[in-house]
Amino acid sequence: MKSEIYLSIVVPVYDEADNLETLHAELDQALAEVGGGVEFLYIDDGSHDGSVGVLLGLAKRDERVRVLCLEKNSGQSAALEAGFKAARGEIVATLDSDLQNDPADLPRLLAALDQADVVNGVRANRQDTWVRKLSSHVGNGFRNRMTGESVTDVGCSLRVMRRSFLCNVKLHRGMHRFLPTLLRMEGARLVELPVNHRPRLHGQSKYGIGNRLFVGLADVFAVRWMQSRRLSYQVQERDRADAP
Ligand code: UDP
Ligand code: MG
C-alpha cells in the first residue's frame, strides 16, 4: 500500500535565490501527472542571498512545500541528509537547485523504479566547462576503479531512490558523491538513465577543482575500507520447541 506521501523531492539550496521560483514551477509542472502525494523539501544550507525568503514565499503559496534551514553552511551532504531524515515519502528524489538538472526528466526516472531501487541520471550533454568535465571524468574513473564500481556519473544529483534503502545509509561530508555505491552496499538495485543538463544561468558553482576532485579522491579510500569490512551474515531465530 502506498504511504500518504508517495514522493519526497529533496533539494539542497545554497545561495540560489534567483533560481528557486523557476525551479519550483518546473517541478510542479513535471510532477503534475505523478500519482500519490508529493512533498517538496527545500533545505537551505546557510544561504546569505535571501534564498530563505524566496523559499518561505513558495511555502506560503504551496502547502506541499517544507523549508528546512541549516544553522550555517554545512555542505551538500549535510543538506541532503537533513532532507532524507525529514522525508516521509516511499520514494525520494534529489536534484540541484540551480536549474542545471531538468525536472522534466523525473517522470521517466520514477517509471524506471519498477525494475530498480535507485535510478541515477547520467548527464547526456553536460553543460559545464571542459576543466570540470575533465575533472569529473578523472574522478569517476578513479572512484570506479578503486571501489570496483561502474557508476557512470556520480556527480549527477538527479536521482530517485526507495527511502527504505536510504534509511540505512550514513552520509559523511562529501559522501553524497558515493550515494549510488552506498545504496548498492545496502542491496539496492541500480539503473542509470541519460538525463538533460543545462548551463547555470544564475548564481555561482560552489565547487572548483580544489574542493571537489582531491577531496573526492581521498574519500575513495574510506569507501573501499567500508566495502571490505562490510558485515555479511544470515541469522535465524530458533524455536524453543526444537530443544533436544
Ligand atoms: N549546495 C549546498 N551546499 C553547499 C554547496 C552546494 O547545498 O555547500 C547545493 C547547491 O545550491 C546546488 C547543489 O548543491 O543546489 C550543487 O551545487 P553546485 O551547482 O554549485 O555544484 P556543481 O553543479 O557546480 O557541481
Ligand atoms: Mg550546478
mmCIF file of C-alpha atoms and ligand atoms in Angstrom:
data_model
loop_
_atom_site.group_PDB
_atom_site.id
_atom_site.type_symbol
_atom_site.label_atom_id
_atom_site.label_comp_id
_atom_site.label_asym_id
_atom_site.label_seq_id
_atom_site.Cartn_x
_atom_site.Cartn_y
_atom_site.Cartn_z
ATOM 1 C CA MET A 1 0.000 0.000 0.000
ATOM 2 C CA LYS A 2 1.262 3.493 -0.776
ATOM 3 C CA SER A 3 2.024 5.831 2.113
ATOM 4 C CA GLU A 4 0.040 9.048 2.136
ATOM 5 C CA ILE A 5 3.045 10.829 0.680
ATOM 6 C CA TYR A 6 4.445 8.846 -2.195
ATOM 7 C CA LEU A 7 7.257 11.127 -3.314
ATOM 8 C CA SER A 8 9.579 13.471 -1.398
ATOM 9 C CA ILE A 9 11.613 15.864 -3.537
ATOM 10 C CA VAL A 10 14.778 16.774 -1.618
ATOM 11 C CA VAL A 11 16.624 19.867 -2.845
ATOM 12 C CA PRO A 12 19.767 21.390 -1.246
ATOM 13 C CA VAL A 13 19.914 25.178 -1.567
ATOM 14 C CA TYR A 14 22.966 27.369 -1.070
ATOM 15 C CA ASP A 15 22.690 30.908 -2.439
ATOM 16 C CA GLU A 16 20.288 30.082 -5.246
ATOM 17 C CA ALA A 17 17.698 32.870 -4.752
ATOM 18 C CA ASP A 18 17.336 33.652 -8.462
ATOM 19 C CA ASN A 19 16.734 30.017 -9.403
ATOM 20 C CA LEU A 20 14.114 28.928 -6.885
ATOM 21 C CA GLU A 21 10.869 30.324 -8.339
ATOM 22 C CA THR A 22 11.587 28.794 -11.745
ATOM 23 C CA LEU A 23 12.730 25.524 -10.182
ATOM 24 C CA HIS A 24 9.548 25.118 -8.179
ATOM 25 C CA ALA A 25 7.341 25.989 -11.152
ATOM 26 C CA GLU A 26 9.181 23.420 -13.291
ATOM 27 C CA LEU A 27 8.916 20.751 -10.580
ATOM 28 C CA ASP A 28 5.223 21.447 -10.125
ATOM 29 C CA GLN A 29 4.614 21.092 -13.841
ATOM 30 C CA ALA A 30 6.775 17.988 -14.260
ATOM 31 C CA LEU A 31 5.097 16.158 -11.382
ATOM 32 C CA ALA A 32 1.504 17.066 -12.207
ATOM 33 C CA GLU A 33 0.956 13.603 -13.701
ATOM 34 C CA VAL A 34 2.648 11.663 -10.896
ATOM 35 C CA GLY A 35 0.073 9.817 -8.820
ATOM 36 C CA GLY A 36 0.151 9.931 -4.997
ATOM 37 C CA GLY A 37 1.070 12.762 -2.690
ATOM 38 C CA VAL A 38 4.185 14.820 -3.314
ATOM 39 C CA GLU A 39 6.126 16.939 -0.829
ATOM 40 C CA PHE A 40 8.892 19.394 -1.688
ATOM 41 C CA LEU A 41 11.673 19.640 0.881
ATOM 42 C CA TYR A 42 13.974 22.586 0.303
ATOM 43 C CA ILE A 43 16.979 22.543 2.633
ATOM 44 C CA ASP A 44 18.680 25.890 2.959
ATOM 45 C CA ASP A 45 22.358 25.350 3.656
ATOM 46 C CA GLY A 46 23.149 28.707 5.275
ATOM 47 C CA SER A 47 22.433 30.975 2.288
ATOM 48 C CA HIS A 48 23.242 34.679 2.501
ATOM 49 C CA ASP A 49 21.404 35.852 -0.620
ATOM 50 C CA GLY A 50 17.780 35.802 0.526
ATOM 51 C CA SER A 51 17.074 32.220 -0.611
ATOM 52 C CA VAL A 52 15.172 31.507 2.631
ATOM 53 C CA GLY A 53 12.771 34.384 1.969
ATOM 54 C CA VAL A 54 12.040 33.033 -1.516
ATOM 55 C CA LEU A 55 11.507 29.511 -0.122
ATOM 56 C CA LEU A 56 9.135 30.751 2.571
ATOM 57 C CA GLY A 57 7.215 32.586 -0.157
ATOM 58 C CA LEU A 58 6.859 29.285 -2.025
ATOM 59 C CA ALA A 59 5.695 27.549 1.167
ATOM 60 C CA LYS A 60 3.072 30.232 1.687
ATOM 61 C CA ARG A 61 1.611 29.642 -1.774
ATOM 62 C CA ASP A 62 2.010 25.860 -1.909
ATOM 63 C CA GLU A 63 1.269 23.810 1.189
ATOM 64 C CA ARG A 64 3.268 20.849 -0.144
ATOM 65 C CA VAL A 65 6.456 22.892 0.338
ATOM 66 C CA ARG A 66 8.548 22.388 3.504
ATOM 67 C CA VAL A 67 11.534 24.607 4.298
ATOM 68 C CA LEU A 68 14.372 23.293 6.470
ATOM 69 C CA CYS A 69 17.199 25.637 7.417
ATOM 70 C CA LEU A 70 20.659 24.519 8.486
ATOM 71 C CA GLU A 71 22.086 26.897 11.066
ATOM 72 C CA LYS A 72 25.137 27.619 8.924
ATOM 73 C CA ASN A 73 26.632 26.389 5.668
ATOM 74 C CA SER A 74 27.324 22.706 6.348
ATOM 75 C CA GLY A 75 27.818 21.237 2.877
ATOM 76 C CA GLN A 76 25.726 19.418 0.305
ATOM 77 C CA SER A 77 25.888 16.039 2.087
ATOM 78 C CA ALA A 78 24.597 17.592 5.331
ATOM 79 C CA ALA A 79 21.755 19.338 3.499
ATOM 80 C CA LEU A 80 20.808 16.115 1.725
ATOM 81 C CA GLU A 81 20.932 14.052 4.910
ATOM 82 C CA ALA A 82 18.732 16.576 6.739
ATOM 83 C CA GLY A 83 16.263 16.232 3.865
ATOM 84 C CA PHE A 84 16.399 12.434 3.861
ATOM 85 C CA LYS A 85 15.657 12.350 7.594
ATOM 86 C CA ALA A 86 12.673 14.649 7.258
ATOM 87 C CA ALA A 87 11.300 12.949 4.126
ATOM 88 C CA ARG A 88 8.083 10.970 4.512
ATOM 89 C CA GLY A 89 7.625 9.563 1.004
ATOM 90 C CA GLU A 90 8.135 5.974 -0.034
ATOM 91 C CA ILE A 91 10.317 7.384 -2.828
ATOM 92 C CA VAL A 92 12.887 10.181 -2.509
ATOM 93 C CA ALA A 93 14.084 12.213 -5.489
ATOM 94 C CA THR A 94 17.020 14.623 -5.394
ATOM 95 C CA LEU A 95 18.164 17.330 -7.748
ATOM 96 C CA ASP A 96 20.242 20.514 -7.597
ATOM 97 C CA SER A 97 18.522 23.852 -7.091
ATOM 98 C CA ASP A 98 20.495 25.718 -9.781
ATOM 99 C CA LEU A 99 18.315 24.551 -12.731
ATOM 100 C CA GLN A 100 21.173 22.532 -14.240
ATOM 101 C CA ASN A 101 19.091 19.357 -13.716
ATOM 102 C CA ASP A 102 15.799 19.248 -15.593
ATOM 103 C CA PRO A 103 12.693 18.336 -13.553
ATOM 104 C CA ALA A 104 11.058 17.148 -16.795
ATOM 105 C CA ASP A 105 13.255 14.017 -16.537
ATOM 106 C CA LEU A 106 11.702 12.937 -13.234
ATOM 107 C CA PRO A 107 8.639 11.014 -14.516
ATOM 108 C CA ARG A 108 10.902 8.825 -16.672
ATOM 109 C CA LEU A 109 13.249 8.119 -13.762
ATOM 110 C CA LEU A 110 10.297 7.298 -11.499
ATOM 111 C CA ALA A 111 8.865 4.889 -14.056
ATOM 112 C CA ALA A 112 12.192 3.019 -14.147
ATOM 113 C CA LEU A 113 11.846 2.223 -10.423
ATOM 114 C CA ASP A 114 9.624 -0.727 -11.300
ATOM 115 C CA GLN A 115 12.845 -2.609 -12.161
ATOM 116 C CA ALA A 116 15.173 -0.919 -9.652
ATOM 117 C CA ASP A 117 15.595 0.630 -6.207
ATOM 118 C CA VAL A 118 17.778 3.535 -7.347
ATOM 119 C CA VAL A 119 17.715 5.278 -10.716
ATOM 120 C CA ASN A 120 20.714 7.539 -11.268
ATOM 121 C CA GLY A 121 20.880 10.156 -14.017
ATOM 122 C CA VAL A 122 23.751 10.382 -16.483
ATOM 123 C CA ARG A 123 24.198 13.909 -17.796
ATOM 124 C CA ALA A 124 23.985 13.320 -21.522
ATOM 125 C CA ASN A 125 25.280 16.607 -22.914
ATOM 126 C CA ARG A 126 26.915 18.179 -19.946
ATOM 127 C CA GLN A 127 26.836 21.979 -19.911
ATOM 128 C CA ASP A 128 29.958 22.758 -17.879
ATOM 129 C CA THR A 129 33.464 23.974 -18.670
ATOM 130 C CA TRP A 130 35.955 21.476 -20.101
ATOM 131 C CA VAL A 131 38.014 21.703 -16.904
ATOM 132 C CA ARG A 132 35.049 20.485 -14.870
ATOM 133 C CA LYS A 133 34.151 17.789 -17.381
ATOM 134 C CA LEU A 134 37.739 16.554 -17.338
ATOM 135 C CA SER A 135 37.905 16.580 -13.543
ATOM 136 C CA SER A 136 34.641 14.570 -13.383
ATOM 137 C CA HIS A 137 35.995 12.110 -15.920
ATOM 138 C CA VAL A 138 39.169 11.567 -13.891
ATOM 139 C CA GLY A 139 37.196 11.407 -10.627
ATOM 140 C CA ASN A 140 34.625 8.914 -11.930
ATOM 141 C CA GLY A 141 37.295 6.679 -13.442
ATOM 142 C CA PHE A 142 39.385 6.613 -10.274
ATOM 143 C CA ARG A 143 36.375 6.050 -8.000
ATOM 144 C CA ASN A 144 35.061 3.219 -10.124
ATOM 145 C CA ARG A 145 38.408 1.506 -10.387
ATOM 146 C CA MET A 146 39.156 1.760 -6.674
ATOM 147 C CA THR A 147 35.711 0.682 -5.499
ATOM 148 C CA GLY A 148 35.015 -1.932 -8.176
ATOM 149 C CA GLU A 149 32.048 0.158 -9.259
ATOM 150 C CA SER A 150 30.530 1.043 -12.605
ATOM 151 C CA VAL A 151 28.638 4.254 -11.852
ATOM 152 C CA THR A 152 28.884 6.451 -14.949
ATOM 153 C CA ASP A 153 28.114 9.851 -13.407
ATOM 154 C CA VAL A 154 28.145 10.059 -9.601
ATOM 155 C CA GLY A 155 28.223 13.854 -9.880
ATOM 156 C CA CYS A 156 24.710 13.838 -11.306
ATOM 157 C CA SER A 157 22.411 14.842 -8.442
ATOM 158 C CA LEU A 158 19.269 13.916 -10.336
ATOM 159 C CA ARG A 159 18.265 10.538 -8.954
ATOM 160 C CA VAL A 160 15.290 8.708 -7.469
ATOM 161 C CA MET A 161 15.539 6.150 -4.670
ATOM 162 C CA ARG A 162 13.417 3.948 -2.445
ATOM 163 C CA ARG A 163 13.587 5.520 1.007
ATOM 164 C CA SER A 164 13.744 2.125 2.715
ATOM 165 C CA PHE A 165 17.350 1.798 1.431
ATOM 166 C CA LEU A 166 18.288 5.397 2.213
ATOM 167 C CA CYS A 167 17.343 4.920 5.857
ATOM 168 C CA ASN A 168 20.308 2.544 6.284
ATOM 169 C CA VAL A 169 22.894 4.855 4.727
ATOM 170 C CA LYS A 170 25.046 7.133 6.866
ATOM 171 C CA LEU A 171 26.442 10.110 4.968
ATOM 172 C CA HIS A 172 29.690 11.874 5.829
ATOM 173 C CA ARG A 173 30.996 15.166 4.431
ATOM 174 C CA GLY A 174 31.353 14.886 0.663
ATOM 175 C CA MET A 175 29.897 11.382 0.667
ATOM 176 C CA HIS A 176 26.883 12.359 -1.426
ATOM 177 C CA ARG A 177 29.196 11.552 -4.347
ATOM 178 C CA PHE A 178 29.167 7.910 -3.272
ATOM 179 C CA LEU A 179 25.455 7.605 -2.682
ATOM 180 C CA PRO A 180 24.853 5.077 -5.505
ATOM 181 C CA THR A 181 27.663 2.878 -4.112
ATOM 182 C CA LEU A 182 26.478 3.237 -0.508
ATOM 183 C CA LEU A 183 22.960 2.255 -1.587
ATOM 184 C CA ARG A 184 24.280 -0.693 -3.543
ATOM 185 C CA MET A 185 26.106 -1.825 -0.400
ATOM 186 C CA GLU A 186 22.654 -1.985 1.230
ATOM 187 C CA GLY A 187 21.468 -4.287 -1.539
ATOM 188 C CA ALA A 188 19.787 -1.707 -3.772
ATOM 189 C CA ARG A 189 19.437 -2.458 -7.488
ATOM 190 C CA LEU A 190 20.826 0.445 -9.530
ATOM 191 C CA VAL A 191 19.817 1.560 -13.009
ATOM 192 C CA GLU A 192 21.273 4.517 -14.952
ATOM 193 C CA LEU A 193 19.366 6.666 -17.440
ATOM 194 C CA PRO A 194 20.507 9.607 -19.578
ATOM 195 C CA VAL A 195 19.157 12.968 -18.415
ATOM 196 C CA ASN A 196 19.197 16.516 -19.722
ATOM 197 C CA HIS A 197 21.751 19.015 -18.408
ATOM 198 C CA ARG A 198 21.576 22.789 -18.693
ATOM 199 C CA PRO A 199 24.043 25.620 -18.141
ATOM 200 C CA ARG A 200 23.897 27.521 -14.864
ATOM 201 C CA LEU A 201 22.271 30.883 -15.624
ATOM 202 C CA HIS A 202 22.080 32.430 -12.130
ATOM 203 C CA GLY A 203 24.321 32.199 -9.081
ATOM 204 C CA GLN A 204 27.693 30.515 -8.913
ATOM 205 C CA SER A 205 29.002 26.993 -8.695
ATOM 206 C CA LYS A 206 30.105 26.130 -5.175
ATOM 207 C CA TYR A 207 32.877 23.800 -6.291
ATOM 208 C CA GLY A 208 36.207 24.067 -8.061
ATOM 209 C CA ILE A 209 38.998 21.578 -8.639
ATOM 210 C CA GLY A 210 40.392 22.158 -5.129
ATOM 211 C CA ASN A 211 37.261 21.315 -3.133
ATOM 212 C CA ARG A 212 35.927 18.566 -5.360
ATOM 213 C CA LEU A 213 38.435 16.461 -7.215
ATOM 214 C CA PHE A 214 41.022 15.894 -4.489
ATOM 215 C CA VAL A 215 38.557 15.686 -1.594
ATOM 216 C CA GLY A 216 36.548 13.157 -3.589
ATOM 217 C CA LEU A 217 39.607 11.101 -4.348
ATOM 218 C CA ALA A 218 40.542 10.866 -0.656
ATOM 219 C CA ASP A 219 37.030 9.602 0.184
ATOM 220 C CA VAL A 220 37.550 6.689 -2.177
ATOM 221 C CA PHE A 221 39.770 5.017 0.421
ATOM 222 C CA ALA A 222 37.096 5.299 3.104
ATOM 223 C CA VAL A 223 34.507 3.676 0.850
ATOM 224 C CA ARG A 224 36.930 0.953 -0.131
ATOM 225 C CA TRP A 225 37.519 0.223 3.535
ATOM 226 C CA MET A 226 33.777 0.138 4.235
ATOM 227 C CA GLN A 227 33.277 -2.285 1.377
ATOM 228 C CA SER A 228 35.999 -4.579 2.695
ATOM 229 C CA ARG A 229 34.657 -4.537 6.271
ATOM 230 C CA ARG A 230 31.011 -4.931 5.451
ATOM 231 C CA LEU A 231 29.140 -7.262 7.797
ATOM 232 C CA SER A 232 27.727 -10.221 5.973
ATOM 233 C CA TYR A 233 25.766 -12.881 7.835
ATOM 234 C CA GLN A 234 22.478 -14.772 7.885
ATOM 235 C CA VAL A 235 20.645 -15.031 11.201
ATOM 236 C CA GLN A 236 17.811 -17.316 12.198
ATOM 237 C CA GLU A 237 15.878 -17.302 15.487
ATOM 238 C CA ARG A 238 15.381 -20.867 16.692
ATOM 239 C CA ASP A 239 12.145 -22.131 18.235
ATOM 240 C CA ARG A 240 12.405 -23.453 21.830
ATOM 241 C CA ALA A 241 10.240 -26.339 20.708
ATOM 242 C CA ASP A 242 13.311 -27.607 18.832
ATOM 243 C CA ALA A 243 15.173 -28.112 22.152
ATOM 244 C CA PRO A 244 16.548 -31.635 22.384
HETATM 245 N N1 UDP B 1 24.979 23.164 -2.326
HETATM 246 C C1 UDP B 1 24.674 23.145 -0.961
HETATM 247 N N2 UDP B 1 25.659 23.364 -0.059
HETATM 248 C C2 UDP B 1 26.962 23.582 -0.428
HETATM 249 C C3 UDP B 1 27.275 23.534 -1.811
HETATM 250 C C4 UDP B 1 26.266 23.331 -2.724
HETATM 251 O O1 UDP B 1 23.503 22.957 -0.598
HETATM 252 O O2 UDP B 1 27.803 23.782 0.458
HETATM 253 C C5 UDP B 1 23.913 22.928 -3.304
HETATM 254 C C6 UDP B 1 23.793 23.990 -4.389
HETATM 255 O O3 UDP B 1 22.928 25.050 -4.028
HETATM 256 C C7 UDP B 1 23.247 23.188 -5.571
HETATM 257 C C8 UDP B 1 23.886 21.827 -5.380
HETATM 258 O O4 UDP B 1 24.256 21.755 -4.007
HETATM 259 O O5 UDP B 1 21.852 23.036 -5.481
HETATM 260 C C9 UDP B 1 25.084 21.602 -6.284
HETATM 261 O O6 UDP B 1 25.974 22.700 -6.197
HETATM 262 P P1 UDP B 1 26.608 23.367 -7.497
HETATM 263 O O7 UDP B 1 25.566 23.636 -8.516
HETATM 264 O O8 UDP B 1 27.412 24.545 -7.037
HETATM 265 O O9 UDP B 1 27.561 22.207 -7.988
HETATM 266 P P2 UDP B 1 28.015 21.914 -9.484
HETATM 267 O O10 UDP B 1 26.787 21.738 -10.327
HETATM 268 O O11 UDP B 1 28.789 23.116 -9.887
HETATM 269 O O12 UDP B 1 28.806 20.673 -9.353
HETATM 270 MG MG MG B 2 25.291 23.026 -10.552
#
